[in-house]
mmCIF file of the C-alpha atoms, coordinates in Angstrom:
data_MODEL
# 
_entry.id   MODEL 
# 
loop_
_atom_site.group_PDB 
_atom_site.id 
_atom_site.type_symbol 
_atom_site.label_atom_id 
_atom_site.label_alt_id 
_atom_site.label_comp_id 
_atom_site.label_asym_id 
_atom_site.label_entity_id 
_atom_site.label_seq_id 
_atom_site.pdbx_PDB_ins_code 
_atom_site.Cartn_x 
_atom_site.Cartn_y 
_atom_site.Cartn_z 
_atom_site.occupancy 
_atom_site.B_iso_or_equiv 
_atom_site.pdbx_formal_charge 
_atom_site.auth_seq_id 
_atom_site.auth_comp_id 
_atom_site.auth_asym_id 
_atom_site.auth_atom_id 
_atom_site.pdbx_PDB_model_num 
ATOM 1   C CA . MET A 1 1   ? -102.827 -203.334 -11.993 1.00 0.00 ? 1   MET A CA 1 
ATOM 2   C CA . SER A 1 2   ? -105.772 -201.442 -13.362 1.00 0.00 ? 2   SER A CA 1 
ATOM 3   C CA . THR A 1 3   ? -108.201 -203.098 -15.693 1.00 0.00 ? 3   THR A CA 1 
ATOM 4   C CA . PHE A 1 4   ? -109.503 -199.633 -16.575 1.00 0.00 ? 4   PHE A CA 1 
ATOM 5   C CA . ASN A 1 5   ? -107.503 -198.764 -19.676 1.00 0.00 ? 5   ASN A CA 1 
ATOM 6   C CA . VAL A 1 6   ? -106.362 -195.350 -20.790 1.00 0.00 ? 6   VAL A CA 1 
ATOM 7   C CA . PRO A 1 7   ? -107.772 -194.813 -24.272 1.00 0.00 ? 7   PRO A CA 1 
ATOM 8   C CA . THR A 1 8   ? -105.744 -193.270 -27.062 1.00 0.00 ? 8   THR A CA 1 
ATOM 9   C CA . LYS A 1 9   ? -106.960 -190.291 -29.056 1.00 0.00 ? 9   LYS A CA 1 
ATOM 10  C CA . ASP A 1 10  ? -108.171 -192.620 -31.826 1.00 0.00 ? 10  ASP A CA 1 
ATOM 11  C CA . GLU A 1 11  ? -110.358 -194.525 -29.349 1.00 0.00 ? 11  GLU A CA 1 
ATOM 12  C CA . VAL A 1 12  ? -112.392 -191.552 -28.081 1.00 0.00 ? 12  VAL A CA 1 
ATOM 13  C CA . SER A 1 13  ? -115.206 -189.415 -29.479 1.00 0.00 ? 13  SER A CA 1 
ATOM 14  C CA . GLU A 1 14  ? -114.518 -186.472 -31.791 1.00 0.00 ? 14  GLU A CA 1 
ATOM 15  C CA . SER A 1 15  ? -115.281 -183.987 -29.028 1.00 0.00 ? 15  SER A CA 1 
ATOM 16  C CA . ASN A 1 16  ? -112.831 -185.757 -26.718 1.00 0.00 ? 16  ASN A CA 1 
ATOM 17  C CA . GLN A 1 17  ? -110.223 -185.842 -29.510 1.00 0.00 ? 17  GLN A CA 1 
ATOM 18  C CA . ALA A 1 18  ? -110.446 -182.037 -29.652 1.00 0.00 ? 18  ALA A CA 1 
ATOM 19  C CA . ILE A 1 19  ? -110.006 -181.889 -25.866 1.00 0.00 ? 19  ILE A CA 1 
ATOM 20  C CA . PHE A 1 20  ? -106.966 -184.190 -26.146 1.00 0.00 ? 20  PHE A CA 1 
ATOM 21  C CA . ASP A 1 21  ? -105.493 -181.756 -28.717 1.00 0.00 ? 21  ASP A CA 1 
ATOM 22  C CA . ASN A 1 22  ? -106.112 -178.801 -26.377 1.00 0.00 ? 22  ASN A CA 1 
ATOM 23  C CA . LEU A 1 23  ? -104.570 -180.648 -23.417 1.00 0.00 ? 23  LEU A CA 1 
ATOM 24  C CA . ASN A 1 24  ? -101.532 -181.552 -25.518 1.00 0.00 ? 24  ASN A CA 1 
ATOM 25  C CA . LYS A 1 25  ? -101.116 -177.887 -26.489 1.00 0.00 ? 25  LYS A CA 1 
ATOM 26  C CA . ALA A 1 26  ? -101.543 -176.629 -22.911 1.00 0.00 ? 26  ALA A CA 1 
ATOM 27  C CA . LEU A 1 27  ? -99.722  -179.342 -20.949 1.00 0.00 ? 27  LEU A CA 1 
ATOM 28  C CA . GLY A 1 28  ? -97.597  -181.171 -23.503 1.00 0.00 ? 28  GLY A CA 1 
ATOM 29  C CA . PHE A 1 29  ? -99.486  -184.415 -22.816 1.00 0.00 ? 29  PHE A CA 1 
ATOM 30  C CA . VAL A 1 30  ? -102.887 -185.797 -21.845 1.00 0.00 ? 30  VAL A CA 1 
ATOM 31  C CA . PRO A 1 31  ? -102.808 -186.905 -18.206 1.00 0.00 ? 31  PRO A CA 1 
ATOM 32  C CA . ASN A 1 32  ? -104.013 -190.492 -17.827 1.00 0.00 ? 32  ASN A CA 1 
ATOM 33  C CA . ILE A 1 33  ? -106.798 -189.473 -15.434 1.00 0.00 ? 33  ILE A CA 1 
ATOM 34  C CA . TYR A 1 34  ? -108.250 -187.169 -18.097 1.00 0.00 ? 34  TYR A CA 1 
ATOM 35  C CA . ALA A 1 35  ? -107.807 -189.693 -20.884 1.00 0.00 ? 35  ALA A CA 1 
ATOM 36  C CA . ALA A 1 36  ? -109.615 -192.323 -18.816 1.00 0.00 ? 36  ALA A CA 1 
ATOM 37  C CA . MET A 1 37  ? -112.528 -189.920 -18.320 1.00 0.00 ? 37  MET A CA 1 
ATOM 38  C CA . ALA A 1 38  ? -112.834 -189.864 -22.115 1.00 0.00 ? 38  ALA A CA 1 
ATOM 39  C CA . HIS A 1 39  ? -114.478 -193.303 -21.981 1.00 0.00 ? 39  HIS A CA 1 
ATOM 40  C CA . SER A 1 40  ? -117.561 -191.107 -21.571 1.00 0.00 ? 40  SER A CA 1 
ATOM 41  C CA . LYS A 1 41  ? -118.444 -188.853 -24.488 1.00 0.00 ? 41  LYS A CA 1 
ATOM 42  C CA . THR A 1 42  ? -119.267 -185.954 -22.143 1.00 0.00 ? 42  THR A CA 1 
ATOM 43  C CA . ALA A 1 43  ? -117.582 -186.465 -18.749 1.00 0.00 ? 43  ALA A CA 1 
ATOM 44  C CA . LEU A 1 44  ? -114.142 -185.125 -19.654 1.00 0.00 ? 44  LEU A CA 1 
ATOM 45  C CA . GLY A 1 45  ? -115.503 -181.885 -21.101 1.00 0.00 ? 45  GLY A CA 1 
ATOM 46  C CA . ASP A 1 46  ? -117.927 -181.476 -18.214 1.00 0.00 ? 46  ASP A CA 1 
ATOM 47  C CA . TYR A 1 47  ? -115.192 -182.137 -15.664 1.00 0.00 ? 47  TYR A CA 1 
ATOM 48  C CA . LEU A 1 48  ? -112.717 -179.715 -17.259 1.00 0.00 ? 48  LEU A CA 1 
ATOM 49  C CA . GLN A 1 49  ? -115.355 -176.985 -17.491 1.00 0.00 ? 49  GLN A CA 1 
ATOM 50  C CA . PHE A 1 50  ? -116.179 -177.493 -13.802 1.00 0.00 ? 50  PHE A CA 1 
ATOM 51  C CA . SER A 1 51  ? -112.531 -177.716 -12.799 1.00 0.00 ? 51  SER A CA 1 
ATOM 52  C CA . ASN A 1 52  ? -111.482 -174.616 -14.762 1.00 0.00 ? 52  ASN A CA 1 
ATOM 53  C CA . SER A 1 53  ? -114.347 -172.428 -13.570 1.00 0.00 ? 53  SER A CA 1 
ATOM 54  C CA . LYS A 1 54  ? -113.597 -169.046 -11.986 1.00 0.00 ? 54  LYS A CA 1 
ATOM 55  C CA . THR A 1 55  ? -113.015 -168.958 -8.246  1.00 0.00 ? 55  THR A CA 1 
ATOM 56  C CA . SER A 1 56  ? -112.104 -166.514 -5.508  1.00 0.00 ? 56  SER A CA 1 
ATOM 57  C CA . LEU A 1 57  ? -109.319 -168.884 -4.426  1.00 0.00 ? 57  LEU A CA 1 
ATOM 58  C CA . THR A 1 58  ? -105.828 -168.299 -5.795  1.00 0.00 ? 58  THR A CA 1 
ATOM 59  C CA . ALA A 1 59  ? -103.969 -171.015 -7.699  1.00 0.00 ? 59  ALA A CA 1 
ATOM 60  C CA . GLU A 1 60  ? -101.821 -171.606 -4.603  1.00 0.00 ? 60  GLU A CA 1 
ATOM 61  C CA . GLU A 1 61  ? -104.911 -171.898 -2.398  1.00 0.00 ? 61  GLU A CA 1 
ATOM 62  C CA . LYS A 1 62  ? -106.444 -174.417 -4.811  1.00 0.00 ? 62  LYS A CA 1 
ATOM 63  C CA . GLU A 1 63  ? -103.288 -176.521 -4.490  1.00 0.00 ? 63  GLU A CA 1 
ATOM 64  C CA . VAL A 1 64  ? -103.593 -176.361 -0.686  1.00 0.00 ? 64  VAL A CA 1 
ATOM 65  C CA . VAL A 1 65  ? -107.110 -177.773 -0.982  1.00 0.00 ? 65  VAL A CA 1 
ATOM 66  C CA . ASP A 1 66  ? -106.128 -180.391 -3.573  1.00 0.00 ? 66  ASP A CA 1 
ATOM 67  C CA . LEU A 1 67  ? -103.189 -181.685 -1.524  1.00 0.00 ? 67  LEU A CA 1 
ATOM 68  C CA . ALA A 1 68  ? -105.071 -181.874 1.783   1.00 0.00 ? 68  ALA A CA 1 
ATOM 69  C CA . ILE A 1 69  ? -108.173 -183.514 0.291   1.00 0.00 ? 69  ILE A CA 1 
ATOM 70  C CA . SER A 1 70  ? -106.213 -185.980 -1.862  1.00 0.00 ? 70  SER A CA 1 
ATOM 71  C CA . GLN A 1 71  ? -104.331 -187.135 1.219   1.00 0.00 ? 71  GLN A CA 1 
ATOM 72  C CA . VAL A 1 72  ? -107.496 -187.702 3.254   1.00 0.00 ? 72  VAL A CA 1 
ATOM 73  C CA . ASN A 1 73  ? -109.083 -189.513 0.307   1.00 0.00 ? 73  ASN A CA 1 
ATOM 74  C CA . GLY A 1 74  ? -105.990 -191.664 -0.241  1.00 0.00 ? 74  GLY A CA 1 
ATOM 75  C CA . CYS A 1 75  ? -105.634 -190.788 -3.926  1.00 0.00 ? 75  CYS A CA 1 
ATOM 76  C CA . ARG A 1 76  ? -102.040 -191.488 -4.951  1.00 0.00 ? 76  ARG A CA 1 
ATOM 77  C CA . TYR A 1 77  ? -102.614 -190.122 -8.469  1.00 0.00 ? 77  TYR A CA 1 
ATOM 78  C CA . CYS A 1 78  ? -103.794 -186.732 -7.213  1.00 0.00 ? 78  CYS A CA 1 
ATOM 79  C CA . GLN A 1 79  ? -101.169 -186.606 -4.462  1.00 0.00 ? 79  GLN A CA 1 
ATOM 80  C CA . SER A 1 80  ? -98.559  -187.123 -7.183  1.00 0.00 ? 80  SER A CA 1 
ATOM 81  C CA . ALA A 1 81  ? -100.065 -184.743 -9.754  1.00 0.00 ? 81  ALA A CA 1 
ATOM 82  C CA . HIS A 1 82  ? -100.601 -181.945 -7.245  1.00 0.00 ? 82  HIS A CA 1 
ATOM 83  C CA . THR A 1 83  ? -97.140  -182.420 -5.747  1.00 0.00 ? 83  THR A CA 1 
ATOM 84  C CA . ALA A 1 84  ? -95.692  -181.838 -9.226  1.00 0.00 ? 84  ALA A CA 1 
ATOM 85  C CA . ILE A 1 85  ? -97.995  -178.860 -9.868  1.00 0.00 ? 85  ILE A CA 1 
ATOM 86  C CA . SER A 1 86  ? -97.226  -177.351 -6.460  1.00 0.00 ? 86  SER A CA 1 
ATOM 87  C CA . LYS A 1 87  ? -93.487  -177.626 -7.119  1.00 0.00 ? 87  LYS A CA 1 
ATOM 88  C CA . MET A 1 88  ? -93.993  -175.765 -10.416 1.00 0.00 ? 88  MET A CA 1 
ATOM 89  C CA . LYS A 1 89  ? -95.809  -173.050 -8.442  1.00 0.00 ? 89  LYS A CA 1 
ATOM 90  C CA . GLY A 1 90  ? -92.809  -172.667 -6.118  1.00 0.00 ? 90  GLY A CA 1 
ATOM 91  C CA . LEU A 1 91  ? -93.768  -174.746 -3.094  1.00 0.00 ? 91  LEU A CA 1 
ATOM 92  C CA . LYS A 1 92  ? -90.951  -176.721 -1.480  1.00 0.00 ? 92  LYS A CA 1 
ATOM 93  C CA . ASP A 1 93  ? -91.046  -180.460 -0.705  1.00 0.00 ? 93  ASP A CA 1 
ATOM 94  C CA . ASP A 1 94  ? -91.443  -179.965 3.051   1.00 0.00 ? 94  ASP A CA 1 
ATOM 95  C CA . GLN A 1 95  ? -94.287  -177.488 2.494   1.00 0.00 ? 95  GLN A CA 1 
ATOM 96  C CA . ILE A 1 96  ? -96.077  -179.909 0.184   1.00 0.00 ? 96  ILE A CA 1 
ATOM 97  C CA . LEU A 1 97  ? -95.777  -182.738 2.707   1.00 0.00 ? 97  LEU A CA 1 
ATOM 98  C CA . GLU A 1 98  ? -97.115  -180.455 5.415   1.00 0.00 ? 98  GLU A CA 1 
ATOM 99  C CA . LEU A 1 99  ? -100.069 -179.409 3.237   1.00 0.00 ? 99  LEU A CA 1 
ATOM 100 C CA . ARG A 1 100 ? -100.904 -183.064 2.666   1.00 0.00 ? 100 ARG A CA 1 
ATOM 101 C CA . GLN A 1 101 ? -101.103 -183.364 6.461   1.00 0.00 ? 101 GLN A CA 1 
ATOM 102 C CA . GLY A 1 102 ? -103.599 -180.490 6.537   1.00 0.00 ? 102 GLY A CA 1 
ATOM 103 C CA . LYS A 1 103 ? -101.418 -177.675 7.828   1.00 0.00 ? 103 LYS A CA 1 
ATOM 104 C CA . ALA A 1 104 ? -99.118  -174.871 6.674   1.00 0.00 ? 104 ALA A CA 1 
ATOM 105 C CA . SER A 1 105 ? -96.927  -173.672 9.551   1.00 0.00 ? 105 SER A CA 1 
ATOM 106 C CA . TRP A 1 106 ? -95.154  -171.091 7.364   1.00 0.00 ? 106 TRP A CA 1 
ATOM 107 C CA . ASN A 1 107 ? -98.352  -169.155 6.496   1.00 0.00 ? 107 ASN A CA 1 
ATOM 108 C CA . SER A 1 108 ? -101.234 -168.571 8.925   1.00 0.00 ? 108 SER A CA 1 
ATOM 109 C CA . LYS A 1 109 ? -103.818 -167.935 6.197   1.00 0.00 ? 109 LYS A CA 1 
ATOM 110 C CA . LEU A 1 110 ? -102.910 -171.073 4.237   1.00 0.00 ? 110 LEU A CA 1 
ATOM 111 C CA . ASN A 1 111 ? -102.805 -172.968 7.536   1.00 0.00 ? 111 ASN A CA 1 
ATOM 112 C CA . ALA A 1 112 ? -106.457 -172.077 8.229   1.00 0.00 ? 112 ALA A CA 1 
ATOM 113 C CA . LEU A 1 113 ? -107.341 -173.188 4.687   1.00 0.00 ? 113 LEU A CA 1 
ATOM 114 C CA . ALA A 1 114 ? -105.437 -176.469 4.992   1.00 0.00 ? 114 ALA A CA 1 
ATOM 115 C CA . ILE A 1 115 ? -107.055 -177.239 8.351   1.00 0.00 ? 115 ILE A CA 1 
ATOM 116 C CA . ILE A 1 116 ? -110.600 -176.581 7.154   1.00 0.00 ? 116 ILE A CA 1 
ATOM 117 C CA . SER A 1 117 ? -109.982 -178.501 3.908   1.00 0.00 ? 117 SER A CA 1 
ATOM 118 C CA . LYS A 1 118 ? -108.782 -181.571 5.768   1.00 0.00 ? 118 LYS A CA 1 
ATOM 119 C CA . GLU A 1 119 ? -111.638 -181.344 8.259   1.00 0.00 ? 119 GLU A CA 1 
ATOM 120 C CA . ILE A 1 120 ? -114.225 -180.995 5.463   1.00 0.00 ? 120 ILE A CA 1 
ATOM 121 C CA . ALA A 1 121 ? -112.987 -184.242 3.932   1.00 0.00 ? 121 ALA A CA 1 
ATOM 122 C CA . GLU A 1 122 ? -112.760 -186.069 7.236   1.00 0.00 ? 122 GLU A CA 1 
ATOM 123 C CA . THR A 1 123 ? -116.186 -184.964 8.517   1.00 0.00 ? 123 THR A CA 1 
ATOM 124 C CA . LYS A 1 124 ? -118.071 -184.745 5.214   1.00 0.00 ? 124 LYS A CA 1 
ATOM 125 C CA . GLY A 1 125 ? -118.447 -181.008 5.778   1.00 0.00 ? 125 GLY A CA 1 
ATOM 126 C CA . LYS A 1 126 ? -119.424 -181.057 9.423   1.00 0.00 ? 126 LYS A CA 1 
ATOM 127 C CA . VAL A 1 127 ? -116.485 -178.941 10.548  1.00 0.00 ? 127 VAL A CA 1 
ATOM 128 C CA . SER A 1 128 ? -116.246 -177.471 14.024  1.00 0.00 ? 128 SER A CA 1 
ATOM 129 C CA . GLU A 1 129 ? -117.294 -173.908 14.694  1.00 0.00 ? 129 GLU A CA 1 
ATOM 130 C CA . SER A 1 130 ? -113.746 -173.157 15.848  1.00 0.00 ? 130 SER A CA 1 
ATOM 131 C CA . THR A 1 131 ? -112.361 -174.306 12.494  1.00 0.00 ? 131 THR A CA 1 
ATOM 132 C CA . LYS A 1 132 ? -114.830 -172.113 10.589  1.00 0.00 ? 132 LYS A CA 1 
ATOM 133 C CA . GLU A 1 133 ? -114.060 -169.182 12.899  1.00 0.00 ? 133 GLU A CA 1 
ATOM 134 C CA . ALA A 1 134 ? -110.313 -169.626 12.307  1.00 0.00 ? 134 ALA A CA 1 
ATOM 135 C CA . PHE A 1 135 ? -110.969 -169.691 8.536   1.00 0.00 ? 135 PHE A CA 1 
ATOM 136 C CA . TYR A 1 136 ? -112.833 -166.372 8.692   1.00 0.00 ? 136 TYR A CA 1 
ATOM 137 C CA . ASN A 1 137 ? -110.355 -164.850 11.159  1.00 0.00 ? 137 ASN A CA 1 
ATOM 138 C CA . ALA A 1 138 ? -107.553 -165.670 8.704   1.00 0.00 ? 138 ALA A CA 1 
ATOM 139 C CA . GLY A 1 139 ? -109.195 -163.297 6.224   1.00 0.00 ? 139 GLY A CA 1 
ATOM 140 C CA . TYR A 1 140 ? -111.394 -165.637 4.229   1.00 0.00 ? 140 TYR A CA 1 
ATOM 141 C CA . THR A 1 141 ? -114.965 -164.680 3.351   1.00 0.00 ? 141 THR A CA 1 
ATOM 142 C CA . LYS A 1 142 ? -118.295 -166.400 2.763   1.00 0.00 ? 142 LYS A CA 1 
ATOM 143 C CA . GLU A 1 143 ? -117.500 -166.258 -0.956  1.00 0.00 ? 143 GLU A CA 1 
ATOM 144 C CA . ASN A 1 144 ? -114.257 -168.121 -0.255  1.00 0.00 ? 144 ASN A CA 1 
ATOM 145 C CA . LEU A 1 145 ? -116.165 -170.742 1.758   1.00 0.00 ? 145 LEU A CA 1 
ATOM 146 C CA . VAL A 1 146 ? -118.560 -171.329 -1.140  1.00 0.00 ? 146 VAL A CA 1 
ATOM 147 C CA . ASP A 1 147 ? -115.639 -171.608 -3.571  1.00 0.00 ? 147 ASP A CA 1 
ATOM 148 C CA . LEU A 1 148 ? -113.848 -173.928 -1.148  1.00 0.00 ? 148 LEU A CA 1 
ATOM 149 C CA . VAL A 1 149 ? -116.813 -176.304 -1.229  1.00 0.00 ? 149 VAL A CA 1 
ATOM 150 C CA . ILE A 1 150 ? -116.676 -176.289 -5.046  1.00 0.00 ? 150 ILE A CA 1 
ATOM 151 C CA . ALA A 1 151 ? -112.897 -176.917 -4.962  1.00 0.00 ? 151 ALA A CA 1 
ATOM 152 C CA . VAL A 1 152 ? -113.420 -179.820 -2.545  1.00 0.00 ? 152 VAL A CA 1 
ATOM 153 C CA . GLY A 1 153 ? -116.047 -181.232 -4.903  1.00 0.00 ? 153 GLY A CA 1 
ATOM 154 C CA . ILE A 1 154 ? -113.758 -180.989 -7.927  1.00 0.00 ? 154 ILE A CA 1 
ATOM 155 C CA . ILE A 1 155 ? -110.823 -182.782 -6.297  1.00 0.00 ? 155 ILE A CA 1 
ATOM 156 C CA . THR A 1 156 ? -113.132 -185.337 -4.677  1.00 0.00 ? 156 THR A CA 1 
ATOM 157 C CA . VAL A 1 157 ? -114.451 -186.274 -8.134  1.00 0.00 ? 157 VAL A CA 1 
ATOM 158 C CA . THR A 1 158 ? -110.914 -186.908 -9.357  1.00 0.00 ? 158 THR A CA 1 
ATOM 159 C CA . ASN A 1 159 ? -109.915 -188.730 -6.156  1.00 0.00 ? 159 ASN A CA 1 
ATOM 160 C CA . THR A 1 160 ? -112.951 -190.985 -6.345  1.00 0.00 ? 160 THR A CA 1 
ATOM 161 C CA . PHE A 1 161 ? -112.450 -191.665 -10.052 1.00 0.00 ? 161 PHE A CA 1 
ATOM 162 C CA . HIS A 1 162 ? -108.836 -192.679 -9.563  1.00 0.00 ? 162 HIS A CA 1 
ATOM 163 C CA . ASN A 1 163 ? -109.512 -194.721 -6.433  1.00 0.00 ? 163 ASN A CA 1 
ATOM 164 C CA . LEU A 1 164 ? -112.182 -196.612 -8.378  1.00 0.00 ? 164 LEU A CA 1 
ATOM 165 C CA . THR A 1 165 ? -110.201 -197.123 -11.596 1.00 0.00 ? 165 THR A CA 1 
ATOM 166 C CA . ASP A 1 166 ? -106.554 -197.188 -10.434 1.00 0.00 ? 166 ASP A CA 1 
ATOM 167 C CA . VAL A 1 167 ? -105.433 -195.582 -13.691 1.00 0.00 ? 167 VAL A CA 1 
ATOM 168 C CA . ALA A 1 168 ? -101.630 -195.561 -14.017 1.00 0.00 ? 168 ALA A CA 1 
ATOM 169 C CA . ILE A 1 169 ? -99.930  -192.549 -12.413 1.00 0.00 ? 169 ILE A CA 1 
ATOM 170 C CA . ASP A 1 170 ? -98.089  -190.554 -15.065 1.00 0.00 ? 170 ASP A CA 1 
ATOM 171 C CA . PHE A 1 171 ? -96.426  -188.036 -12.721 1.00 0.00 ? 171 PHE A CA 1 
ATOM 172 C CA . PRO A 1 172 ? -93.461  -188.628 -10.413 1.00 0.00 ? 172 PRO A CA 1 
ATOM 173 C CA . VAL A 1 173 ? -95.024  -190.628 -7.571  1.00 0.00 ? 173 VAL A CA 1 
ATOM 174 C CA . ALA A 1 174 ? -95.398  -188.532 -4.446  1.00 0.00 ? 174 ALA A CA 1 
ATOM 175 C CA . GLN A 1 175 ? -93.553  -189.483 -1.304  1.00 0.00 ? 175 GLN A CA 1 
ATOM 176 C CA . GLU A 1 176 ? -95.577  -191.518 1.189   1.00 0.00 ? 176 GLU A CA 1 
ATOM 177 C CA . LEU A 1 177 ? -96.361  -189.776 4.468   1.00 0.00 ? 177 LEU A CA 1 
ATOM 178 C CA . ASN A 1 178 ? -95.000  -191.462 7.574   1.00 0.00 ? 178 ASN A CA 1 
# 
């Protein structure tokens, strides 16, 4: 049980209250991980600005990164949230489980992305030359590599925050990998 509470709108700063209103409009609720970030007057806004920044990666590719990294980092909250998001984007359960394992057998380009994402997390960025070569050979560019590093950073922030605080998961809990 977490001792890190999830504050209500009335318990956060005015700027965070406005963010809560925007999240409610966009998502229909304020995810617990975001609400918990609102213990800081600035962190939630800073995080959302960083997380919503433009990227050369597609929404599907960002989910590939989020699922692979969250698995390596052992973040049950993010595994669960990104499983739900991936399902809304049309990915099937078996595809999501495979992405969490760092592969995508049904799509060679996404497979290269899943492999490099997992390896980045496991090696702290010291990926093999063959993995980088496969990433580029799949059609990714140097711009994509830069944006991948940013995407890894964004999900790693959330993974670390949840692993530290154990905020209650407010998404259907993702299936454990065998």
